[in-house]
Amino acid sequence: MKVIGLTGSIGMGKSTTAAMFREAGVPVYDADAAVHDLYDEGGAAVGPVGEAFPGVVKGGRVDREELRKRVLGDPQALKRLNAIVHPLVGQDRVSFFQAAEAMGADLVVLDIPLLFETGGHERVDYVVVASAPPEMQRERVLARPGMTPDRLDAILAQQTPDAEKRARAHFLVDTGKGLEHARGQVLHIIAALRASAG
């Protein structure tokens, strides 16, 4: 089973690309969705995150916006948070691999926003980067509710630059040329990886 790490900076179309792999029948592990579950009521991260960051747990779940304010621009706080969350996500990922293996999957995708930043690229066989022109990225992100240019710049400052991600990728999916173009690239990547296994 080949493991594909899918990443891309904010607003680059990574989630759309992940959905295209899923539509093509490739199991996709969504790290963000796993974190959402961990932060939700009854989630395994609620207690430890609440202890490490008093006041961020509201109504039995982690208030993501409150937590974001606490860690944005504070590398030590982010490190503390990652030390809690990453092992829990790791356990969840093991269950995903077991299920994919049981169904005979030959490829799986790990959709991980901070693949390079967390060293995750060392634990996958191939890296796929979703990318688009910077002006398109800004336009997409600034259209999101509550997003400001300053907040976007703060997020980008914590992410590996797009040019570096592109340089380190095995495959690129250009989401700036429309959905059909991107879908064609995804299908090409799947075909190429399956052909190399033959």
mmCIF file with all atom_site columns, C-alpha atoms in Angstrom:
data_model
loop_
_atom_site.group_PDB
_atom_site.id
_atom_site.type_symbol
_atom_site.label_atom_id
_atom_site.label_alt_id
_atom_site.label_comp_id
_atom_site.label_asym_id
_atom_site.label_entity_id
_atom_site.label_seq_id
_atom_site.pdbx_PDB_ins_code
_atom_site.Cartn_x
_atom_site.Cartn_y
_atom_site.Cartn_z
_atom_site.occupancy
_atom_site.B_iso_or_equiv
_atom_site.pdbx_formal_charge
_atom_site.auth_seq_id
_atom_site.auth_comp_id
_atom_site.auth_asym_id
_atom_site.auth_atom_id
_atom_site.pdbx_PDB_model_num
ATOM 1   C CA . MET A 1 1   ? 0.000   0.000  0.000   1.00 0.00 ? 1   MET A CA 1
ATOM 2   C CA . LYS A 1 2   ? 1.514   3.316  -1.090  1.00 0.00 ? 2   LYS A CA 1
ATOM 3   C CA . VAL A 1 3   ? 1.038   6.300  1.185   1.00 0.00 ? 3   VAL A CA 1
ATOM 4   C CA . ILE A 1 4   ? 0.532   9.718  -0.412  1.00 0.00 ? 4   ILE A CA 1
ATOM 5   C CA . GLY A 1 5   ? 0.947   12.827 1.715   1.00 0.00 ? 5   GLY A CA 1
ATOM 6   C CA . LEU A 1 6   ? -1.294  15.615 0.408   1.00 0.00 ? 6   LEU A CA 1
ATOM 7   C CA . THR A 1 7   ? -0.588  19.164 1.505   1.00 0.00 ? 7   THR A CA 1
ATOM 8   C CA . GLY A 1 8   ? -0.933  22.765 0.404   1.00 0.00 ? 8   GLY A CA 1
ATOM 9   C CA . SER A 1 9   ? -0.977  26.178 2.023   1.00 0.00 ? 9   SER A CA 1
ATOM 10  C CA . ILE A 1 10  ? -4.248  27.798 3.102   1.00 0.00 ? 10  ILE A CA 1
ATOM 11  C CA . GLY A 1 11  ? -6.550  28.567 0.159   1.00 0.00 ? 11  GLY A CA 1
ATOM 12  C CA . MET A 1 12  ? -4.627  26.416 -2.317  1.00 0.00 ? 12  MET A CA 1
ATOM 13  C CA . GLY A 1 13  ? -7.428  23.901 -2.936  1.00 0.00 ? 13  GLY A CA 1
ATOM 14  C CA . LYS A 1 14  ? -6.094  21.020 -0.838  1.00 0.00 ? 14  LYS A CA 1
ATOM 15  C CA . SER A 1 15  ? -9.541  19.970 0.462   1.00 0.00 ? 15  SER A CA 1
ATOM 16  C CA . THR A 1 16  ? -10.956 20.027 -3.073  1.00 0.00 ? 16  THR A CA 1
ATOM 17  C CA . THR A 1 17  ? -8.014  17.906 -4.251  1.00 0.00 ? 17  THR A CA 1
ATOM 18  C CA . ALA A 1 18  ? -8.561  15.446 -1.378  1.00 0.00 ? 18  ALA A CA 1
ATOM 19  C CA . ALA A 1 19  ? -12.205 15.113 -2.415  1.00 0.00 ? 19  ALA A CA 1
ATOM 20  C CA . MET A 1 20  ? -11.061 14.251 -5.968  1.00 0.00 ? 20  MET A CA 1
ATOM 21  C CA . PHE A 1 21  ? -8.867  11.411 -4.670  1.00 0.00 ? 21  PHE A CA 1
ATOM 22  C CA . ARG A 1 22  ? -11.830 10.197 -2.581  1.00 0.00 ? 22  ARG A CA 1
ATOM 23  C CA . GLU A 1 23  ? -14.155 10.330 -5.629  1.00 0.00 ? 23  GLU A CA 1
ATOM 24  C CA . ALA A 1 24  ? -11.615 8.209  -7.539  1.00 0.00 ? 24  ALA A CA 1
ATOM 25  C CA . GLY A 1 25  ? -11.892 5.518  -4.855  1.00 0.00 ? 25  GLY A CA 1
ATOM 26  C CA . VAL A 1 26  ? -8.708  6.252  -2.900  1.00 0.00 ? 26  VAL A CA 1
ATOM 27  C CA . PRO A 1 27  ? -9.217  6.269  0.913   1.00 0.00 ? 27  PRO A CA 1
ATOM 28  C CA . VAL A 1 28  ? -8.372  9.710  2.342   1.00 0.00 ? 28  VAL A CA 1
ATOM 29  C CA . TYR A 1 29  ? -7.407  10.408 5.944   1.00 0.00 ? 29  TYR A CA 1
ATOM 30  C CA . ASP A 1 30  ? -8.350  13.979 6.873   1.00 0.00 ? 30  ASP A CA 1
ATOM 31  C CA . ALA A 1 31  ? -6.136  15.179 9.744   1.00 0.00 ? 31  ALA A CA 1
ATOM 32  C CA . ASP A 1 32  ? -8.235  18.340 10.215  1.00 0.00 ? 32  ASP A CA 1
ATOM 33  C CA . ALA A 1 33  ? -11.440 16.309 10.600  1.00 0.00 ? 33  ALA A CA 1
ATOM 34  C CA . ALA A 1 34  ? -9.676  14.062 13.128  1.00 0.00 ? 34  ALA A CA 1
ATOM 35  C CA . VAL A 1 35  ? -8.661  17.133 15.160  1.00 0.00 ? 35  VAL A CA 1
ATOM 36  C CA . HIS A 1 36  ? -12.267 18.438 14.997  1.00 0.00 ? 36  HIS A CA 1
ATOM 37  C CA . ASP A 1 37  ? -13.437 15.141 16.506  1.00 0.00 ? 37  ASP A CA 1
ATOM 38  C CA . LEU A 1 38  ? -10.740 15.274 19.209  1.00 0.00 ? 38  LEU A CA 1
ATOM 39  C CA . TYR A 1 39  ? -11.825 18.819 20.144  1.00 0.00 ? 39  TYR A CA 1
ATOM 40  C CA . ASP A 1 40  ? -15.533 18.004 20.130  1.00 0.00 ? 40  ASP A CA 1
ATOM 41  C CA . GLU A 1 41  ? -17.599 16.995 23.158  1.00 0.00 ? 41  GLU A CA 1
ATOM 42  C CA . GLY A 1 42  ? -16.234 13.724 24.527  1.00 0.00 ? 42  GLY A CA 1
ATOM 43  C CA . GLY A 1 43  ? -13.094 14.043 22.359  1.00 0.00 ? 43  GLY A CA 1
ATOM 44  C CA . ALA A 1 44  ? -9.803  12.785 23.779  1.00 0.00 ? 44  ALA A CA 1
ATOM 45  C CA . ALA A 1 45  ? -8.091  16.201 23.460  1.00 0.00 ? 45  ALA A CA 1
ATOM 46  C CA . VAL A 1 46  ? -10.679 18.219 25.414  1.00 0.00 ? 46  VAL A CA 1
ATOM 47  C CA . GLY A 1 47  ? -9.264  17.465 28.893  1.00 0.00 ? 47  GLY A CA 1
ATOM 48  C CA . PRO A 1 48  ? -5.534  17.866 28.181  1.00 0.00 ? 48  PRO A CA 1
ATOM 49  C CA . VAL A 1 49  ? -6.001  20.970 25.980  1.00 0.00 ? 49  VAL A CA 1
ATOM 50  C CA . GLY A 1 50  ? -8.216  22.530 28.662  1.00 0.00 ? 50  GLY A CA 1
ATOM 51  C CA . GLU A 1 51  ? -5.513  21.931 31.284  1.00 0.00 ? 51  GLU A CA 1
ATOM 52  C CA . ALA A 1 52  ? -2.740  23.348 29.094  1.00 0.00 ? 52  ALA A CA 1
ATOM 53  C CA . PHE A 1 53  ? -4.788  26.372 27.986  1.00 0.00 ? 53  PHE A CA 1
ATOM 54  C CA . PRO A 1 54  ? -7.261  27.313 30.762  1.00 0.00 ? 54  PRO A CA 1
ATOM 55  C CA . GLY A 1 55  ? -10.452 28.902 29.452  1.00 0.00 ? 55  GLY A CA 1
ATOM 56  C CA . VAL A 1 56  ? -10.443 27.424 25.928  1.00 0.00 ? 56  VAL A CA 1
ATOM 57  C CA . VAL A 1 57  ? -12.951 24.668 26.764  1.00 0.00 ? 57  VAL A CA 1
ATOM 58  C CA . LYS A 1 58  ? -16.526 25.923 26.548  1.00 0.00 ? 58  LYS A CA 1
ATOM 59  C CA . GLY A 1 59  ? -19.612 23.743 26.809  1.00 0.00 ? 59  GLY A CA 1
ATOM 60  C CA . GLY A 1 60  ? -17.523 20.570 26.957  1.00 0.00 ? 60  GLY A CA 1
ATOM 61  C CA . ARG A 1 61  ? -15.654 21.197 23.711  1.00 0.00 ? 61  ARG A CA 1
ATOM 62  C CA . VAL A 1 62  ? -12.531 23.113 22.703  1.00 0.00 ? 62  VAL A CA 1
ATOM 63  C CA . ASP A 1 63  ? -13.366 26.565 21.351  1.00 0.00 ? 63  ASP A CA 1
ATOM 64  C CA . ARG A 1 64  ? -11.115 26.483 18.278  1.00 0.00 ? 64  ARG A CA 1
ATOM 65  C CA . GLU A 1 65  ? -11.225 30.251 17.768  1.00 0.00 ? 65  GLU A CA 1
ATOM 66  C CA . GLU A 1 66  ? -10.190 30.904 21.369  1.00 0.00 ? 66  GLU A CA 1
ATOM 67  C CA . LEU A 1 67  ? -7.407  28.318 21.086  1.00 0.00 ? 67  LEU A CA 1
ATOM 68  C CA . ARG A 1 68  ? -6.226  29.833 17.800  1.00 0.00 ? 68  ARG A CA 1
ATOM 69  C CA . LYS A 1 69  ? -5.857  33.225 19.495  1.00 0.00 ? 69  LYS A CA 1
ATOM 70  C CA . ARG A 1 70  ? -3.739  31.631 22.209  1.00 0.00 ? 70  ARG A CA 1
ATOM 71  C CA . VAL A 1 71  ? -1.259  29.904 19.891  1.00 0.00 ? 71  VAL A CA 1
ATOM 72  C CA . LEU A 1 72  ? -1.068  32.212 16.853  1.00 0.00 ? 72  LEU A CA 1
ATOM 73  C CA . GLY A 1 73  ? 2.322   33.905 16.874  1.00 0.00 ? 73  GLY A CA 1
ATOM 74  C CA . ASP A 1 74  ? 3.478   31.982 19.984  1.00 0.00 ? 74  ASP A CA 1
ATOM 75  C CA . PRO A 1 75  ? 5.800   29.126 18.923  1.00 0.00 ? 75  PRO A CA 1
ATOM 76  C CA . GLN A 1 76  ? 6.053   27.730 22.486  1.00 0.00 ? 76  GLN A CA 1
ATOM 77  C CA . ALA A 1 77  ? 2.269   27.565 22.888  1.00 0.00 ? 77  ALA A CA 1
ATOM 78  C CA . LEU A 1 78  ? 1.958   25.899 19.473  1.00 0.00 ? 78  LEU A CA 1
ATOM 79  C CA . LYS A 1 79  ? 4.614   23.372 20.456  1.00 0.00 ? 79  LYS A CA 1
ATOM 80  C CA . ARG A 1 80  ? 2.719   22.613 23.676  1.00 0.00 ? 80  ARG A CA 1
ATOM 81  C CA . LEU A 1 81  ? -0.522  22.118 21.725  1.00 0.00 ? 81  LEU A CA 1
ATOM 82  C CA . ASN A 1 82  ? 1.119   19.895 19.094  1.00 0.00 ? 82  ASN A CA 1
ATOM 83  C CA . ALA A 1 83  ? 2.620   17.696 21.835  1.00 0.00 ? 83  ALA A CA 1
ATOM 84  C CA . ILE A 1 84  ? -0.942  16.971 23.019  1.00 0.00 ? 84  ILE A CA 1
ATOM 85  C CA . VAL A 1 85  ? -2.724  16.647 19.685  1.00 0.00 ? 85  VAL A CA 1
ATOM 86  C CA . HIS A 1 86  ? -0.233  14.859 17.402  1.00 0.00 ? 86  HIS A CA 1
ATOM 87  C CA . PRO A 1 87  ? -0.032  11.593 19.388  1.00 0.00 ? 87  PRO A CA 1
ATOM 88  C CA . LEU A 1 88  ? -3.858  11.442 19.518  1.00 0.00 ? 88  LEU A CA 1
ATOM 89  C CA . VAL A 1 89  ? -4.109  12.011 15.757  1.00 0.00 ? 89  VAL A CA 1
ATOM 90  C CA . GLY A 1 90  ? -1.446  9.321  15.297  1.00 0.00 ? 90  GLY A CA 1
ATOM 91  C CA . GLN A 1 91  ? -3.616  6.756  17.130  1.00 0.00 ? 91  GLN A CA 1
ATOM 92  C CA . ASP A 1 92  ? -6.599  7.696  14.971  1.00 0.00 ? 92  ASP A CA 1
ATOM 93  C CA . ARG A 1 93  ? -4.472  7.314  11.819  1.00 0.00 ? 93  ARG A CA 1
ATOM 94  C CA . VAL A 1 94  ? -3.465  3.762  12.793  1.00 0.00 ? 94  VAL A CA 1
ATOM 95  C CA . SER A 1 95  ? -7.164  2.777  12.783  1.00 0.00 ? 95  SER A CA 1
ATOM 96  C CA . PHE A 1 96  ? -7.554  4.373  9.326   1.00 0.00 ? 96  PHE A CA 1
ATOM 97  C CA . PHE A 1 97  ? -4.622  2.327  7.931   1.00 0.00 ? 97  PHE A CA 1
ATOM 98  C CA . GLN A 1 98  ? -6.041  -0.884 9.388   1.00 0.00 ? 98  GLN A CA 1
ATOM 99  C CA . ALA A 1 99  ? -9.423  -0.224 7.754   1.00 0.00 ? 99  ALA A CA 1
ATOM 100 C CA . ALA A 1 100 ? -7.816  0.660  4.382   1.00 0.00 ? 100 ALA A CA 1
ATOM 101 C CA . GLU A 1 101 ? -5.705  -2.509 4.482   1.00 0.00 ? 101 GLU A CA 1
ATOM 102 C CA . ALA A 1 102 ? -8.756  -4.625 5.336   1.00 0.00 ? 102 ALA A CA 1
ATOM 103 C CA . MET A 1 103 ? -10.521 -3.324 2.222   1.00 0.00 ? 103 MET A CA 1
ATOM 104 C CA . GLY A 1 104 ? -7.487  -4.045 0.031   1.00 0.00 ? 104 GLY A CA 1
ATOM 105 C CA . ALA A 1 105 ? -6.554  -0.442 -0.840  1.00 0.00 ? 105 ALA A CA 1
ATOM 106 C CA . ASP A 1 106 ? -3.363  -0.109 -2.900  1.00 0.00 ? 106 ASP A CA 1
ATOM 107 C CA . LEU A 1 107 ? -3.121  3.671  -2.315  1.00 0.00 ? 107 LEU A CA 1
ATOM 108 C CA . VAL A 1 108 ? -4.125  5.893  0.588   1.00 0.00 ? 108 VAL A CA 1
ATOM 109 C CA . VAL A 1 109 ? -3.964  9.675  0.951   1.00 0.00 ? 109 VAL A CA 1
ATOM 110 C CA . LEU A 1 110 ? -3.083  11.473 4.180   1.00 0.00 ? 110 LEU A CA 1
ATOM 111 C CA . ASP A 1 111 ? -4.533  14.979 3.924   1.00 0.00 ? 111 ASP A CA 1
ATOM 112 C CA . ILE A 1 112 ? -2.194  16.898 6.260   1.00 0.00 ? 112 ILE A CA 1
ATOM 113 C CA . PRO A 1 113 ? -2.092  20.720 6.105   1.00 0.00 ? 113 PRO A CA 1
ATOM 114 C CA . LEU A 1 114 ? 1.240   20.951 7.983   1.00 0.00 ? 114 LEU A CA 1
ATOM 115 C CA . LEU A 1 115 ? 2.922   17.934 6.342   1.00 0.00 ? 115 LEU A CA 1
ATOM 116 C CA . PHE A 1 116 ? 6.361   19.560 6.021   1.00 0.00 ? 116 PHE A CA 1
ATOM 117 C CA . GLU A 1 117 ? 6.113   21.610 9.209   1.00 0.00 ? 117 GLU A CA 1
ATOM 118 C CA . THR A 1 118 ? 5.524   18.483 11.341  1.00 0.00 ? 118 THR A CA 1
ATOM 119 C CA . GLY A 1 119 ? 8.053   16.244 9.531   1.00 0.00 ? 119 GLY A CA 1
ATOM 120 C CA . GLY A 1 120 ? 5.199   14.106 8.175   1.00 0.00 ? 120 GLY A CA 1
ATOM 121 C CA . HIS A 1 121 ? 6.731   14.103 4.674   1.00 0.00 ? 121 HIS A CA 1
ATOM 122 C CA . GLU A 1 122 ? 9.367   11.677 6.007   1.00 0.00 ? 122 GLU A CA 1
ATOM 123 C CA . ARG A 1 123 ? 6.664   9.108  6.784   1.00 0.00 ? 123 ARG A CA 1
ATOM 124 C CA . VAL A 1 124 ? 4.965   8.986  3.363   1.00 0.00 ? 124 VAL A CA 1
ATOM 125 C CA . ASP A 1 125 ? 6.033   7.455  0.042   1.00 0.00 ? 125 ASP A CA 1
ATOM 126 C CA . TYR A 1 126 ? 5.007   10.406 -2.146  1.00 0.00 ? 126 TYR A CA 1
ATOM 127 C CA . VAL A 1 127 ? 4.118   14.056 -1.577  1.00 0.00 ? 127 VAL A CA 1
ATOM 128 C CA . VAL A 1 128 ? 1.369   15.771 -3.592  1.00 0.00 ? 128 VAL A CA 1
ATOM 129 C CA . VAL A 1 129 ? 1.109   19.549 -3.260  1.00 0.00 ? 129 VAL A CA 1
ATOM 130 C CA . ALA A 1 130 ? -2.035  21.494 -4.176  1.00 0.00 ? 130 ALA A CA 1
ATOM 131 C CA . SER A 1 131 ? -1.100  24.946 -5.404  1.00 0.00 ? 131 SER A CA 1
ATOM 132 C CA . ALA A 1 132 ? -2.485  28.015 -7.147  1.00 0.00 ? 132 ALA A CA 1
ATOM 133 C CA . PRO A 1 133 ? -1.166  31.493 -8.015  1.00 0.00 ? 133 PRO A CA 1
ATOM 134 C CA . PRO A 1 134 ? -0.636  33.687 -4.894  1.00 0.00 ? 134 PRO A CA 1
ATOM 135 C CA . GLU A 1 135 ? -3.202  36.313 -5.957  1.00 0.00 ? 135 GLU A CA 1
ATOM 136 C CA . MET A 1 136 ? -5.839  33.566 -6.353  1.00 0.00 ? 136 MET A CA 1
ATOM 137 C CA . GLN A 1 137 ? -4.891  32.161 -2.937  1.00 0.00 ? 137 GLN A CA 1
ATOM 138 C CA . ARG A 1 138 ? -5.375  35.562 -1.260  1.00 0.00 ? 138 ARG A CA 1
ATOM 139 C CA . GLU A 1 139 ? -8.676  36.124 -3.038  1.00 0.00 ? 139 GLU A CA 1
ATOM 140 C CA . ARG A 1 140 ? -10.010 32.704 -1.924  1.00 0.00 ? 140 ARG A CA 1
ATOM 141 C CA . VAL A 1 141 ? -8.908  33.080 1.702   1.00 0.00 ? 141 VAL A CA 1
ATOM 142 C CA . LEU A 1 142 ? -10.020 36.692 2.150   1.00 0.00 ? 142 LEU A CA 1
ATOM 143 C CA . ALA A 1 143 ? -13.499 35.671 0.933   1.00 0.00 ? 143 ALA A CA 1
ATOM 144 C CA . ARG A 1 144 ? -13.848 33.462 4.036   1.00 0.00 ? 144 ARG A CA 1
ATOM 145 C CA . PRO A 1 145 ? -15.964 34.840 6.895   1.00 0.00 ? 145 PRO A CA 1
ATOM 146 C CA . GLY A 1 146 ? -13.916 36.630 9.558   1.00 0.00 ? 146 GLY A CA 1
ATOM 147 C CA . MET A 1 147 ? -10.665 36.497 7.577   1.00 0.00 ? 147 MET A CA 1
ATOM 148 C CA . THR A 1 148 ? -8.502  39.620 7.409   1.00 0.00 ? 148 THR A CA 1
ATOM 149 C CA . PRO A 1 149 ? -5.253  40.339 5.516   1.00 0.00 ? 149 PRO A CA 1
ATOM 150 C CA . ASP A 1 150 ? -3.349  40.451 8.848   1.00 0.00 ? 150 ASP A CA 1
ATOM 151 C CA . ARG A 1 151 ? -4.737  37.120 9.969   1.00 0.00 ? 151 ARG A CA 1
ATOM 152 C CA . LEU A 1 152 ? -3.905  35.555 6.600   1.00 0.00 ? 152 LEU A CA 1
ATOM 153 C CA . ASP A 1 153 ? -0.329  36.869 6.807   1.00 0.00 ? 153 ASP A CA 1
ATOM 154 C CA . ALA A 1 154 ? 0.021   35.429 10.345  1.00 0.00 ? 154 ALA A CA 1
ATOM 155 C CA . ILE A 1 155 ? -1.173  32.008 9.130   1.00 0.00 ? 155 ILE A CA 1
ATOM 156 C CA . LEU A 1 156 ? 1.144   32.070 6.101   1.00 0.00 ? 156 LEU A CA 1
ATOM 157 C CA . ALA A 1 157 ? 4.085   32.991 8.347   1.00 0.00 ? 157 ALA A CA 1
ATOM 158 C CA . GLN A 1 158 ? 3.607   29.662 10.169  1.00 0.00 ? 158 GLN A CA 1
ATOM 159 C CA . GLN A 1 159 ? 3.433   27.606 6.966   1.00 0.00 ? 159 GLN A CA 1
ATOM 160 C CA . THR A 1 160 ? 6.245   26.421 4.718   1.00 0.00 ? 160 THR A CA 1
ATOM 161 C CA . PRO A 1 161 ? 6.229   28.782 1.684   1.00 0.00 ? 161 PRO A CA 1
ATOM 162 C CA . ASP A 1 162 ? 4.353   27.487 -1.365  1.00 0.00 ? 162 ASP A CA 1
ATOM 163 C CA . ALA A 1 163 ? 7.474   27.686 -3.573  1.00 0.00 ? 163 ALA A CA 1
ATOM 164 C CA . GLU A 1 164 ? 9.347   25.398 -1.169  1.00 0.00 ? 164 GLU A CA 1
ATOM 165 C CA . LYS A 1 165 ? 6.433   22.952 -1.000  1.00 0.00 ? 165 LYS A CA 1
ATOM 166 C CA . ARG A 1 166 ? 6.299   22.825 -4.794  1.00 0.00 ? 166 ARG A CA 1
ATOM 167 C CA . ALA A 1 167 ? 10.054  22.205 -4.999  1.00 0.00 ? 167 ALA A CA 1
ATOM 168 C CA . ARG A 1 168 ? 9.816   19.297 -2.551  1.00 0.00 ? 168 ARG A CA 1
ATOM 169 C CA . ALA A 1 169 ? 6.719   17.655 -4.096  1.00 0.00 ? 169 ALA A CA 1
ATOM 170 C CA . HIS A 1 170 ? 6.720   14.474 -6.162  1.00 0.00 ? 170 HIS A CA 1
ATOM 171 C CA . PHE A 1 171 ? 3.511   15.660 -7.852  1.00 0.00 ? 171 PHE A CA 1
ATOM 172 C CA . LEU A 1 172 ? 1.711   19.002 -8.175  1.00 0.00 ? 172 LEU A CA 1
ATOM 173 C CA . VAL A 1 173 ? -2.003  19.659 -8.591  1.00 0.00 ? 173 VAL A CA 1
ATOM 174 C CA . ASP A 1 174 ? -2.591  23.132 -10.008 1.00 0.00 ? 174 ASP A CA 1
ATOM 175 C CA . THR A 1 175 ? -6.009  24.194 -8.694  1.00 0.00 ? 175 THR A CA 1
ATOM 176 C CA . GLY A 1 176 ? -5.772  27.580 -10.390 1.00 0.00 ? 176 GLY A CA 1
ATOM 177 C CA . LYS A 1 177 ? -6.868  26.260 -13.795 1.00 0.00 ? 177 LYS A CA 1
ATOM 178 C CA . GLY A 1 178 ? -10.307 24.970 -12.874 1.00 0.00 ? 178 GLY A CA 1
ATOM 179 C CA . LEU A 1 179 ? -11.774 21.797 -11.403 1.00 0.00 ? 179 LEU A CA 1
ATOM 180 C CA . GLU A 1 180 ? -11.563 19.643 -14.533 1.00 0.00 ? 180 GLU A CA 1
ATOM 181 C CA . HIS A 1 181 ? -7.873  20.421 -15.008 1.00 0.00 ? 181 HIS A CA 1
ATOM 182 C CA . ALA A 1 182 ? -7.167  19.537 -11.351 1.00 0.00 ? 182 ALA A CA 1
ATOM 183 C CA . ARG A 1 183 ? -9.245  16.345 -11.570 1.00 0.00 ? 183 ARG A CA 1
ATOM 184 C CA . GLY A 1 184 ? -7.268  15.280 -14.641 1.00 0.00 ? 184 GLY A CA 1
ATOM 185 C CA . GLN A 1 185 ? -4.015  15.778 -12.723 1.00 0.00 ? 185 GLN A CA 1
ATOM 186 C CA . VAL A 1 186 ? -5.312  13.711 -9.780  1.00 0.00 ? 186 VAL A CA 1
ATOM 187 C CA . LEU A 1 187 ? -6.323  10.841 -12.096 1.00 0.00 ? 187 LEU A CA 1
ATOM 188 C CA . HIS A 1 188 ? -2.913  11.025 -13.783 1.00 0.00 ? 188 HIS A CA 1
ATOM 189 C CA . ILE A 1 189 ? -1.143  10.779 -10.373 1.00 0.00 ? 189 ILE A CA 1
ATOM 190 C CA . ILE A 1 190 ? -3.229  7.743  -9.388  1.00 0.00 ? 190 ILE A CA 1
ATOM 191 C CA . ALA A 1 191 ? -2.529  6.035  -12.748 1.00 0.00 ? 191 ALA A CA 1
ATOM 192 C CA . ALA A 1 192 ? 1.205   6.809  -12.537 1.00 0.00 ? 192 ALA A CA 1
ATOM 193 C CA . LEU A 1 193 ? 1.508   5.376  -9.023  1.00 0.00 ? 193 LEU A CA 1
ATOM 194 C CA . ARG A 1 194 ? -0.455  2.252  -9.918  1.00 0.00 ? 194 ARG A CA 1
ATOM 195 C CA . ALA A 1 195 ? 1.663   1.746  -13.070 1.00 0.00 ? 195 ALA A CA 1
ATOM 196 C CA . SER A 1 196 ? 4.905   2.032  -11.059 1.00 0.00 ? 196 SER A CA 1
ATOM 197 C CA . ALA A 1 197 ? 3.651   -0.708 -8.739  1.00 0.00 ? 197 ALA A CA 1
ATOM 198 C CA . GLY A 1 198 ? 3.154   -3.120 -11.630 1.00 0.00 ? 198 GLY A CA 1
#
